Amino acid sequence: MEKEIRSLYEKWLSEAGDDKSLIEELERIKGSEDEIFDRFYRALEFGTAGLRGVIGAGTNRMNIYTVRVATQGLANYLNKHYESSSVSISYDSRIKSDLFADEAARVLAANGIKVYLSKELQPTPVVSYAVRYHKSHAGIMVTASHNPSKYNGYKCYGEDGCQMTDVAAGEVYDEIRKLDCFKDVKLVDFNEALNSGMIEYMKDEFYTSYLDKVQQQTIRENICKGSDLRVVYTPLNGAGNKLVRKILDRIGVKDVHIVKSQEMPDGNFPTCPYPNPEIREALEEGLKLCAQVKPDLLLATDPDSDRVGIAVPDGDGYRLMTGNETGIMLTDYILRSRIELGTLPSDPVMVKTVVTSVLVDRVAAKYGVEVKNVLTGFKYIGEQILRLEEKGQEDRFVFGFEESYGYLAGSYVRDKDAVVASMLISEMAAYYKKQGKSLVEVIDGLYAEYGFYKNVTQSFEFEGASGMETMSNIMNNLRSFDSDEMAGRKIVRHADYLLQFDKDFVTGEEKKIDLPKSNVLSFFLEGGNAIIVRPSGTEPKIKIYFTGVGTDEQDAEHAVKELIDYVKTSGVFFPQA
């Protein structure tokens, strides 16, 4: 193993000259076995989410060579399946994102594949739309979403505009593994390909079309006009700046204040090292501006602008809404409004992930809307839209979201979209402002109606070589759990997404789960409480999602605490030392 890694290191040192910074890095670590090992002990794996890794030299890093060889594998896959194909490409504000996008375009063009390339950074959902607009056979988005600045990634889409399926990603990965990243990659000069038309920049009318589709998802047209809605917006130094501001302007939100320190694209993310709108740290600069201008709403989109977090006035300060809370309010607003306006389709469907709050199911049931629960990952929400589209019924889809701050209305894209979400959140805020209500009053009103739902996610890590085996044992033990209660509460329903059954212990009914197999276990307890367990497939980490339900926040927090204490101390989930 050591000899093989040393050989790879020497090979890169002699052949990676197209990017001088890689040679400099390799020279700098000469003699450091740990540094060399970390860069070469494995190759980045290509999966349904494409590639993701730290930027730098080596097979276990994001660089022009790992991007090129992945793209050559994609090109081989496309040329096997299609006589003539095209790929749509864009990128976000991360370090080297524009370079990686250009390199991917060069490889595809050299393989006879037409490329539609954005001239500047764009939100991730724009690539999903571009695939559908240009009738491309694949899409590439260079992004690492909300990871720290040292990361970059390469996200792939299929011809339906949804993230690449397991089968397709597997085929591409098989092609990649056959290739030498220096000898087997075809390349063409970028400008030559541009002049020949093999690479074509996306035209202005494409972006106009995208914004038109987003605007078509408005629920109450013109509701923002005359509302005097004041918004603070931060793109977190990412790709949302232009399109989010354009859509807000289009719907009549004119009083928009931008967080200047986070306005312009900057892959170093100097004011928010972890640019994730789920965490308070990323919103601190926005909250400082809120204290000055007193807006009705703070919007924060992540670097690739597919997710959005919000904060709203609450007493003398601002309350950060969770992804669940924002999605619950949007669900209620959209369904209530569309029924009132007569625009709700027949047999309406909304889609959420299994780890998203079950309060959504109750809200949707009130309005007679079917909820489809899918596996974690927005590609599974997109898959449900595709199934409806194949039946000519895509208009039945009214809304989809996941607890991790991703939302979508409409079927124009097949990924979460912070542009449409920012528009709908602003519209919702304007609607309630005209009624003299804040969004805090709205969510508290929903809690008063349905009960207070507290959702908490905790990760449990298992380091070392035995970590993955320990996790496997934990999941196997939970599968053999034979008690009828957890944390002193009756188990009313249990679902196993690997064995694909969902059993209701109240009615005795058992259903087959019509979803891809996934190592997820759900335990639904009396009173609406729940524990959902999901191990990571790539890290030695188990995520557990807790739902506590009470008559008020304190009551719900107490319920969650009891569930967490049970998981940590009972020995049922984790063996006691």
Coordinates of C-alpha atoms in Angstrom, one line a residue:
M1 CA 0.0 0.0 0.0
E2 CA 2.8 2.5 1.0
K3 CA 4.7 1.6 -2.2
E4 CA 1.6 2.2 -4.3
I5 CA 0.8 5.6 -2.7
R6 CA 4.5 6.7 -3.1
S7 CA 4.3 5.7 -6.8
L8 CA 1.1 7.7 -7.2
Y9 CA 2.7 10.7 -5.5
E10 CA 5.7 10.6 -7.8
K11 CA 3.5 10.2 -10.9
W12 CA 1.5 13.3 -9.9
L13 CA 4.6 15.2 -9.2
S14 CA 5.9 14.6 -12.7
E15 CA 2.6 14.8 -14.7
A16 CA 0.3 17.3 -12.9
G17 CA 2.0 20.3 -14.6
D18 CA -1.2 21.9 -16.1
D19 CA -1.9 23.4 -12.6
K20 CA 1.4 24.7 -11.1
S21 CA -0.3 25.2 -7.7
L22 CA -0.7 21.4 -7.5
I23 CA 3.0 20.9 -8.1
E24 CA 3.9 23.5 -5.5
E25 CA 1.6 21.7 -3.0
L26 CA 3.2 18.3 -3.8
E27 CA 6.7 19.7 -3.4
R28 CA 5.7 21.3 -0.1
I29 CA 4.6 18.0 1.4
K30 CA 7.6 16.0 0.2
G31 CA 8.8 13.8 3.1
S32 CA 5.5 14.0 5.0
E33 CA 4.1 10.5 4.8
D34 CA 0.8 11.5 6.6
E35 CA 0.2 14.3 4.1
I36 CA 1.0 12.2 1.1
F37 CA -1.1 9.3 2.4
D38 CA -4.2 11.5 3.0
R39 CA -4.1 12.8 -0.6
F40 CA -3.6 9.4 -2.3
Y41 CA -4.9 6.6 -0.1
R42 CA -8.1 6.6 -2.1
A43 CA -9.8 8.3 -5.1
L44 CA -12.9 10.5 -4.6
E45 CA -15.9 8.3 -5.3
F46 CA -18.5 9.3 -7.8
G47 CA -22.1 8.8 -6.6
T48 CA -25.6 10.1 -7.1
A49 CA -24.3 13.4 -5.6
G50 CA -21.3 13.4 -7.9
L51 CA -17.9 14.3 -6.3
R52 CA -17.1 16.2 -3.2
G53 CA -13.8 16.8 -1.4
V54 CA -11.1 19.2 -0.2
I55 CA -9.5 21.3 -2.9
G56 CA -5.9 20.3 -3.5
A57 CA -3.5 17.8 -5.1
G58 CA -4.1 14.1 -5.3
T59 CA -6.7 11.5 -6.1
N60 CA -8.5 12.3 -2.8
R61 CA -8.8 15.9 -3.6
M62 CA -10.8 18.2 -5.9
N63 CA -8.6 19.5 -8.7
I64 CA -8.6 19.8 -12.5
Y65 CA -7.5 16.1 -12.9
T66 CA -10.2 14.6 -10.7
V67 CA -12.7 16.8 -12.5
R68 CA -11.4 15.9 -15.9
V69 CA -11.4 12.2 -15.3
A70 CA -14.9 12.3 -13.8
T71 CA -16.1 14.2 -16.9
Q72 CA -14.4 11.7 -19.2
G73 CA -16.2 8.9 -17.5
L74 CA -19.5 10.9 -17.9
A75 CA -18.7 11.5 -21.6
N76 CA -18.0 7.7 -22.1
Y77 CA -21.3 6.9 -20.4
L78 CA -23.3 9.5 -22.6
N79 CA -21.6 8.4 -25.8
K80 CA -22.6 4.8 -25.0
H81 CA -26.2 5.7 -24.5
Y82 CA -26.8 8.5 -27.0
E83 CA -25.8 9.1 -30.6
S84 CA -25.7 12.8 -30.0
S85 CA -25.9 14.4 -26.6
S86 CA -25.4 17.7 -24.7
V87 CA -24.6 18.8 -21.1
S88 CA -25.6 21.9 -19.3
I89 CA -22.9 23.3 -16.8
S90 CA -22.8 26.0 -14.2
Y91 CA -20.9 26.7 -10.9
D92 CA -21.1 28.7 -7.7
S93 CA -18.7 31.0 -5.9
R94 CA -16.4 28.5 -4.5
I95 CA -12.6 28.5 -5.0
K96 CA -11.8 27.2 -8.5
S97 CA -15.5 26.6 -9.4
D98 CA -15.3 28.5 -12.6
L99 CA -12.0 26.7 -13.6
F100 CA -13.5 23.3 -12.9
A101 CA -16.6 24.2 -15.0
D102 CA -14.4 25.2 -17.9
E103 CA -12.3 22.0 -17.6
A104 CA -15.4 19.9 -17.7
A105 CA -16.6 21.7 -20.7
R106 CA -13.3 21.1 -22.5
V107 CA -13.5 17.4 -21.9
L108 CA -17.1 17.1 -23.1
A109 CA -16.4 19.1 -26.2
A110 CA -13.4 17.0 -27.0
N111 CA -15.7 13.9 -26.9
G112 CA -18.2 15.4 -29.3
I113 CA -20.7 16.4 -26.7
K114 CA -22.3 19.9 -26.9
V115 CA -22.0 22.1 -23.8
Y116 CA -24.3 24.8 -22.6
L117 CA -22.2 26.8 -20.1
S118 CA -23.2 29.7 -17.9
K119 CA -21.1 32.8 -18.3
E120 CA -21.1 33.5 -14.6
L121 CA -22.0 31.7 -11.3
Q122 CA -25.6 30.6 -10.9
P123 CA -27.8 28.9 -8.3
T124 CA -27.9 25.1 -8.4
P125 CA -31.6 24.9 -9.5
V126 CA -30.6 26.9 -12.6
V127 CA -28.7 23.8 -13.8
S128 CA -31.7 21.6 -13.2
Y129 CA -33.7 24.0 -15.3
A130 CA -31.0 24.3 -18.0
V131 CA -31.0 20.5 -18.5
R132 CA -34.8 20.6 -19.2
Y133 CA -34.7 23.9 -21.2
H134 CA -31.9 22.8 -23.5
K135 CA -33.1 19.2 -23.6
S136 CA -29.6 18.1 -22.4
H137 CA -28.8 14.5 -21.4
A138 CA -27.0 15.5 -18.3
G139 CA -26.1 18.5 -16.1
I140 CA -23.1 19.5 -14.0
M141 CA -23.1 21.9 -11.1
V142 CA -19.7 22.7 -9.6
T143 CA -20.5 23.3 -5.9
A144 CA -19.9 21.9 -2.4
S145 CA -23.2 23.4 -1.2
H146 CA -22.8 24.8 2.4
N147 CA -19.4 23.0 3.2
P148 CA -16.5 25.1 4.5
S149 CA -14.4 27.0 2.0
K150 CA -11.7 24.3 1.6
Y151 CA -14.2 22.1 -0.2
N152 CA -15.6 21.9 -3.7
G153 CA -17.7 19.4 -5.5
Y154 CA -19.2 18.3 -8.8
K155 CA -22.9 17.5 -8.8
C156 CA -24.5 15.6 -11.7
Y157 CA -28.0 15.6 -13.1
G158 CA -29.9 13.2 -15.4
E159 CA -31.8 14.2 -18.5
D160 CA -35.0 14.8 -16.4
G161 CA -33.2 17.6 -14.4
C162 CA -33.1 15.5 -11.3
Q163 CA -29.9 14.3 -9.6
M164 CA -28.4 11.3 -11.3
T165 CA -29.9 8.0 -10.3
D166 CA -28.0 5.2 -8.5
V167 CA -27.9 3.1 -11.7
A168 CA -26.6 5.9 -13.9
A169 CA -24.1 7.1 -11.3
G170 CA -22.8 3.5 -10.9
E171 CA -22.3 3.3 -14.7
V172 CA -20.4 6.6 -14.7
Y173 CA -18.2 5.5 -11.8
D174 CA -17.4 2.2 -13.6
E175 CA -16.2 4.2 -16.6
I176 CA -14.1 6.5 -14.4
R177 CA -12.3 3.6 -12.7
K178 CA -11.1 2.4 -16.1
L179 CA -9.3 5.6 -16.8
D180 CA -5.9 7.1 -16.1
C181 CA -6.5 10.8 -15.3
F182 CA -3.4 11.9 -17.2
K183 CA -3.4 9.6 -20.3
D184 CA -7.0 8.7 -21.0
V185 CA -8.7 12.1 -20.9
K186 CA -9.6 13.9 -24.1
L187 CA -9.2 17.7 -24.1
V188 CA -9.8 20.5 -26.5
D189 CA -8.7 24.1 -26.4
F190 CA -11.5 26.1 -24.7
N191 CA -11.6 29.0 -27.1
E192 CA -11.5 26.7 -30.1
A193 CA -14.5 24.8 -28.8
L194 CA -16.3 28.1 -28.1
N195 CA -15.6 29.3 -31.7
S196 CA -16.7 26.0 -33.2
G197 CA -20.0 26.0 -31.2
M198 CA -19.2 22.9 -29.2
I199 CA -19.3 25.1 -26.1
E200 CA -22.0 27.7 -26.1
Y201 CA -22.8 30.2 -23.4
M202 CA -26.3 30.2 -22.1
K203 CA -28.3 33.1 -23.6
D204 CA -30.0 35.9 -21.7
E205 CA -33.4 34.6 -22.7
F206 CA -32.7 31.4 -20.9
Y207 CA -32.3 33.3 -17.6
T208 CA -35.5 35.3 -18.3
S209 CA -37.3 32.0 -19.0
Y210 CA -36.1 30.6 -15.6
L211 CA -37.3 33.7 -13.7
D212 CA -40.7 33.6 -15.6
K213 CA -41.1 30.0 -14.4
V214 CA -40.3 31.0 -10.9
Q215 CA -42.7 33.9 -10.9
Q216 CA -45.5 31.6 -12.3
Q217 CA -45.4 29.9 -8.9
T218 CA -46.7 32.9 -7.1
I219 CA -49.9 32.1 -5.1
R220 CA -51.4 35.6 -4.6
E221 CA -50.3 37.7 -7.5
N222 CA -49.4 41.3 -6.5
I223 CA -49.8 40.7 -2.8
C224 CA -46.4 42.2 -2.1
K225 CA -47.3 45.5 -3.9
G226 CA -48.4 48.0 -1.3
S227 CA -47.4 45.8 1.6
D228 CA -44.3 47.9 2.5
L229 CA -42.5 44.6 3.2
R230 CA -39.0 45.3 4.3
V231 CA -36.4 42.5 3.7
V232 CA -32.8 42.0 4.7
Y233 CA -31.1 39.6 2.3
T234 CA -27.7 37.8 2.4
P235 CA -26.4 35.5 -0.3
L236 CA -23.6 34.4 2.1
N237 CA -21.0 35.3 -0.6
G238 CA -22.7 32.8 -2.9
A239 CA -24.6 32.5 -6.2
G240 CA -28.1 33.8 -5.2
N241 CA -27.4 37.5 -5.2
K242 CA -28.7 38.5 -8.7
L243 CA -31.6 36.1 -9.2
V244 CA -33.1 36.4 -5.7
R245 CA -33.0 40.2 -5.9
K246 CA -34.5 40.1 -9.4
I247 CA -37.4 37.9 -8.4
L248 CA -38.1 40.0 -5.3
D249 CA -38.1 43.1 -7.5
R250 CA -40.5 41.4 -10.0
I251 CA -43.1 40.6 -7.3
G252 CA -43.0 44.1 -5.8
V253 CA -40.6 43.8 -2.9
K254 CA -38.7 47.0 -3.3
D255 CA -37.4 47.7 0.2
V256 CA -34.5 45.2 0.2
H257 CA -31.3 45.7 2.3
I258 CA -28.3 43.7 1.3
V259 CA -25.7 42.5 3.8
K260 CA -22.7 44.2 2.2
S261 CA -20.0 42.0 3.8
Q262 CA -21.7 38.9 2.3
E263 CA -23.0 40.4 -1.0
M264 CA -20.3 39.6 -3.5
P265 CA -19.1 36.1 -4.5
D266 CA -16.2 35.0 -2.3
G267 CA -15.3 31.3 -1.9
N268 CA -13.3 32.1 1.2
F269 CA -16.5 33.1 3.1
P270 CA -14.6 35.5 5.3
T271 CA -17.5 36.4 7.6
C272 CA -19.1 32.9 7.9
P273 CA -16.6 30.0 7.8
Y274 CA -19.4 27.5 7.7
P275 CA -21.9 29.1 5.3
N276 CA -24.9 27.1 6.3
P277 CA -28.2 28.9 6.8
E278 CA -29.3 26.2 9.3
I279 CA -26.9 27.7 11.9
R280 CA -27.0 31.0 13.7
E281 CA -23.3 31.8 13.0
A282 CA -24.0 32.2 9.2
L283 CA -26.8 34.7 9.9
E284 CA -25.0 36.9 12.4
E285 CA -24.0 39.5 9.9
G286 CA -27.6 39.6 8.7
L287 CA -28.9 39.9 12.2
K288 CA -26.6 42.9 12.8
L289 CA -28.2 44.7 9.9
C290 CA -31.7 43.7 11.1
A291 CA -30.9 45.5 14.4
Q292 CA -30.3 48.6 12.3
V293 CA -33.1 48.6 9.7
K294 CA -35.8 46.6 11.5
P295 CA -37.0 44.4 8.6
D296 CA -40.1 42.2 8.5
L297 CA -37.9 39.3 7.2
L298 CA -34.3 38.2 7.0
L299 CA -33.5 35.8 4.1
A300 CA -30.2 33.9 3.8
T301 CA -29.4 31.7 0.9
D302 CA -26.5 29.2 1.0
P303 CA -23.6 29.5 -1.4
D304 CA -25.2 27.5 -4.3
S305 CA -28.6 29.1 -3.5
D306 CA -30.7 25.9 -3.3
R307 CA -31.6 26.4 0.4
V308 CA -32.8 29.3 2.4
G309 CA -33.0 30.2 6.1
I310 CA -35.1 33.0 7.6
A311 CA -35.4 35.1 10.8
V312 CA -38.4 37.2 11.7
P313 CA -39.1 39.9 14.4
D314 CA -39.9 38.5 17.8
G315 CA -40.1 41.1 20.6
D316 CA -36.9 43.1 20.7
G317 CA -35.0 40.6 18.6
Y318 CA -35.3 38.2 15.7
R319 CA -36.3 34.5 15.9
L320 CA -34.6 32.0 13.6
M321 CA -37.1 29.7 12.1
T322 CA -36.2 26.0 11.6
G323 CA -36.5 24.4 8.2
N324 CA -39.5 22.5 9.5
E325 CA -41.2 25.6 10.7
T326 CA -40.7 27.5 7.5
G327 CA -42.0 24.5 5.5
I328 CA -45.0 24.0 7.7
M329 CA -46.0 27.7 7.4
L330 CA -45.5 27.5 3.6
T331 CA -47.6 24.4 3.4
D332 CA -50.4 25.9 5.3
Y333 CA -50.2 29.2 3.4
I334 CA -50.1 27.6 -0.1
L335 CA -52.9 25.1 0.5
R336 CA -55.1 27.6 2.4
S337 CA -54.6 30.2 -0.3
R338 CA -55.1 27.9 -3.3
I339 CA -58.3 26.5 -1.9
E340 CA -59.6 30.0 -1.3
L341 CA -58.6 31.2 -4.8
G342 CA -59.8 28.0 -6.5
T343 CA -56.4 27.1 -7.9
L344 CA -55.7 23.9 -6.1
P345 CA -55.7 21.0 -8.6
S346 CA -57.7 17.8 -8.3
D347 CA -56.0 15.1 -6.2
P348 CA -53.2 17.5 -5.1
V349 CA -49.9 16.0 -3.9
M350 CA -47.2 17.3 -1.7
V351 CA -43.9 15.5 -1.0
K352 CA -41.6 15.5 2.0
T353 CA -38.8 13.4 3.3
V354 CA -39.4 10.8 6.1
V355 CA -37.3 12.8 8.6
T356 CA -39.3 16.0 8.0
S357 CA -41.9 17.0 10.7
V358 CA -45.0 14.9 10.8
L359 CA -46.9 18.1 11.6
V360 CA -46.9 18.6 7.8
D361 CA -49.0 15.5 7.3
R362 CA -51.6 16.8 9.7
V363 CA -51.7 20.2 8.0
A364 CA -52.1 18.6 4.6
A365 CA -54.8 16.3 5.8
K366 CA -56.8 19.3 7.0
Y367 CA -56.9 20.5 3.4
G368 CA -57.4 17.1 1.8
V369 CA -54.0 16.9 0.3
E370 CA -52.1 13.6 -0.1
V371 CA -48.6 13.6 1.4
K372 CA -45.9 11.3 -0.1
N373 CA -43.0 10.6 2.3
V374 CA -39.7 9.8 0.6
L375 CA -36.2 9.0 1.5
T376 CA -33.8 11.7 2.6
G377 CA -32.4 13.7 -0.4
F378 CA -34.3 16.1 -2.7
K379 CA -33.7 13.7 -5.7
Y380 CA -36.4 11.5 -4.2
I381 CA -38.8 14.5 -4.2
G382 CA -37.9 15.1 -7.8
E383 CA -38.5 11.4 -8.6
Q384 CA -42.1 11.8 -7.4
I385 CA -42.6 14.8 -9.7
L386 CA -41.2 12.7 -12.6
R387 CA -43.7 9.9 -11.8
L388 CA -46.5 12.4 -12.0
E389 CA -45.1 13.9 -15.2
E390 CA -45.0 10.5 -16.9
K391 CA -48.7 10.2 -16.3
G392 CA -49.3 13.8 -17.5
Q393 CA -50.2 14.8 -14.0
E394 CA -47.3 17.0 -12.9
D395 CA -49.8 19.8 -12.1
R396 CA -51.0 17.7 -9.1
F397 CA -47.7 18.5 -7.4
V398 CA -48.1 21.6 -5.2
F399 CA -45.2 21.7 -2.8
G400 CA -42.2 19.7 -1.6
F401 CA -39.7 20.3 1.1
E402 CA -37.1 18.7 3.5
E403 CA -36.3 19.7 7.0
S404 CA -32.8 20.8 5.9
Y405 CA -34.1 24.1 4.5
G406 CA -34.9 23.0 0.9
Y407 CA -38.2 23.9 -0.7
L408 CA -39.8 23.7 -4.2
A409 CA -43.1 24.7 -5.7
G410 CA -43.8 23.8 -9.3
S411 CA -42.3 21.2 -11.6
Y412 CA -40.1 23.5 -13.7
V413 CA -37.0 22.2 -11.9
R414 CA -36.3 18.9 -10.1
D415 CA -34.2 20.2 -7.2
K416 CA -34.7 22.5 -4.2
D417 CA -34.7 26.1 -5.2
A418 CA -33.9 29.0 -2.9
V419 CA -35.0 31.5 -5.5
V420 CA -38.6 30.3 -5.6
A421 CA -38.5 29.7 -1.8
S422 CA -37.4 33.3 -1.2
M423 CA -40.2 34.6 -3.4
L424 CA -42.9 32.5 -1.6
I425 CA -41.6 33.3 1.9
S426 CA -41.7 37.0 1.1
E427 CA -45.2 36.7 -0.4
M428 CA -46.4 34.8 2.7
A429 CA -44.8 37.5 5.0
A430 CA -46.5 40.2 2.9
Y431 CA -49.9 38.5 3.1
Y432 CA -49.8 38.1 6.8
K433 CA -48.4 41.7 7.3
K434 CA -51.5 43.0 5.5
Q435 CA -53.5 41.1 8.1
G436 CA -51.4 42.6 10.9
K437 CA -49.8 39.3 11.8
S438 CA -46.1 38.4 12.1
L439 CA -44.7 35.0 11.1
V440 CA -44.0 34.3 14.7
E441 CA -47.8 34.6 15.3
V442 CA -48.4 32.4 12.3
I443 CA -46.3 29.5 13.5
D444 CA -47.5 29.9 17.1
G445 CA -51.0 29.8 15.8
L446 CA -50.4 26.5 14.0
Y447 CA -48.8 25.1 17.1
A448 CA -51.9 26.2 19.1
E449 CA -54.1 24.4 16.6
Y450 CA -52.1 21.1 16.2
G451 CA -49.9 20.9 19.2
F452 CA -46.4 22.1 19.7
Y453 CA -43.9 20.0 17.7
K454 CA -40.2 20.2 18.6
N455 CA -37.8 18.6 16.2
V456 CA -34.2 18.0 17.2
T457 CA -31.5 16.2 15.2
Q458 CA -28.4 14.7 16.9
S459 CA -25.4 13.0 15.3
F460 CA -23.5 10.2 17.1
E461 CA -20.0 9.5 15.7
F462 CA -18.1 6.2 15.8
E463 CA -14.5 6.8 14.9
G464 CA -11.8 4.4 14.0
A465 CA -11.6 1.4 11.7
S466 CA -14.4 -0.4 13.5
G467 CA -16.8 2.6 13.4
M468 CA -18.9 1.4 10.4
E469 CA -19.1 -2.1 11.9
T470 CA -20.3 -0.7 15.2
M471 CA -23.0 1.3 13.4
S472 CA -24.1 -1.8 11.5
N473 CA -24.4 -3.7 14.8
I474 CA -26.5 -0.9 16.3
M475 CA -28.9 -1.0 13.4
N476 CA -29.1 -4.8 13.5
N477 CA -29.9 -4.7 17.2
L478 CA -32.6 -2.2 16.7
R479 CA -34.2 -4.4 14.1
S480 CA -34.5 -7.1 16.7
F481 CA -36.0 -4.8 19.3
D482 CA -39.1 -6.6 20.6
S483 CA -40.6 -4.3 23.2
D484 CA -43.9 -2.4 22.5
E485 CA -42.7 0.8 24.0
M486 CA -39.8 3.3 24.0
A487 CA -39.1 6.0 26.6
G488 CA -42.3 5.0 28.4
R489 CA -44.5 5.6 25.3
K490 CA -46.3 3.0 23.3
I491 CA -45.0 2.3 19.8
V492 CA -47.9 2.9 17.5
R493 CA -46.1 2.4 14.2
H494 CA -42.8 1.2 13.0
A495 CA -41.2 1.5 9.5
D496 CA -38.1 -0.3 8.3
Y497 CA -36.9 1.2 4.9
L498 CA -34.3 -1.5 4.4
L499 CA -36.7 -4.4 4.8
Q500 CA -39.4 -2.2 3.2
F501 CA -42.3 -2.6 5.6
D502 CA -44.5 -0.1 7.5
K503 CA -46.6 -1.6 10.3
D504 CA -49.4 0.1 12.2
F505 CA -49.7 -1.5 15.7
V506 CA -53.0 0.1 16.3
T507 CA -54.8 -1.3 13.3
G508 CA -52.5 -4.2 12.7
E509 CA -52.1 -3.2 9.1
E510 CA -48.7 -3.7 7.4
K511 CA -47.8 -2.1 4.1
K512 CA -44.9 -2.6 1.8
I513 CA -42.8 0.6 1.3
D514 CA -42.6 1.5 -2.3
L515 CA -39.2 3.3 -2.1
P516 CA -35.6 2.3 -2.8
K517 CA -34.1 0.3 0.0
S518 CA -32.4 2.5 2.6
N519 CA -31.0 1.7 6.1
V520 CA -33.5 3.8 8.0
L521 CA -35.7 2.9 11.0
S522 CA -38.7 4.9 12.2
F523 CA -40.4 4.4 15.6
F524 CA -43.6 6.4 15.9
L525 CA -44.8 6.7 19.5
E526 CA -48.1 7.7 21.1
G527 CA -48.9 11.4 21.2
G528 CA -47.2 12.1 17.9
N529 CA -43.6 11.6 19.3
A530 CA -41.1 9.9 17.1
I531 CA -37.5 8.6 16.8
I532 CA -36.0 8.1 13.4
V533 CA -32.5 6.5 13.0
R534 CA -30.4 6.9 9.9
P535 CA -26.7 6.0 9.6
S536 CA -24.5 7.9 7.1
G537 CA -23.4 5.8 4.2
T538 CA -20.1 7.7 3.9
E539 CA -19.1 8.7 7.4
P540 CA -19.0 6.8 10.7
K541 CA -22.0 8.7 12.0
I542 CA -25.6 7.9 12.9
K543 CA -28.2 10.6 12.7
I544 CA -31.2 10.4 15.0
Y545 CA -34.2 12.6 14.5
F546 CA -36.4 13.3 17.5
T547 CA -39.9 14.6 17.5
G548 CA -41.4 15.7 20.8
V549 CA -45.1 16.9 21.0
G550 CA -46.6 18.9 23.8
T551 CA -49.3 21.5 24.6
D552 CA -46.6 24.3 24.5
E553 CA -42.9 24.7 23.8
Q554 CA -41.8 23.7 27.3
D555 CA -43.9 20.6 27.2
A556 CA -42.5 19.6 23.8
E557 CA -39.0 20.3 24.9
H558 CA -39.5 18.1 27.9
A559 CA -40.8 15.3 25.6
V560 CA -37.7 15.6 23.3
K561 CA -35.4 15.5 26.3
E562 CA -37.0 12.3 27.6
L563 CA -36.5 10.7 24.1
I564 CA -32.9 11.8 23.9
D565 CA -32.1 10.6 27.4
Y566 CA -33.7 7.3 26.6
V567 CA -31.6 6.9 23.4
K568 CA -28.4 7.8 25.3
T569 CA -28.9 5.8 28.5
S570 CA -31.3 2.9 27.9
G571 CA -28.8 0.6 26.2
V572 CA -31.4 -0.1 23.5
F573 CA -29.7 2.1 20.9
F574 CA -26.1 2.1 22.1
P575 CA -24.5 -0.7 24.1
Q576 CA -23.5 0.5 27.6
A577 CA -19.9 0.4 28.6

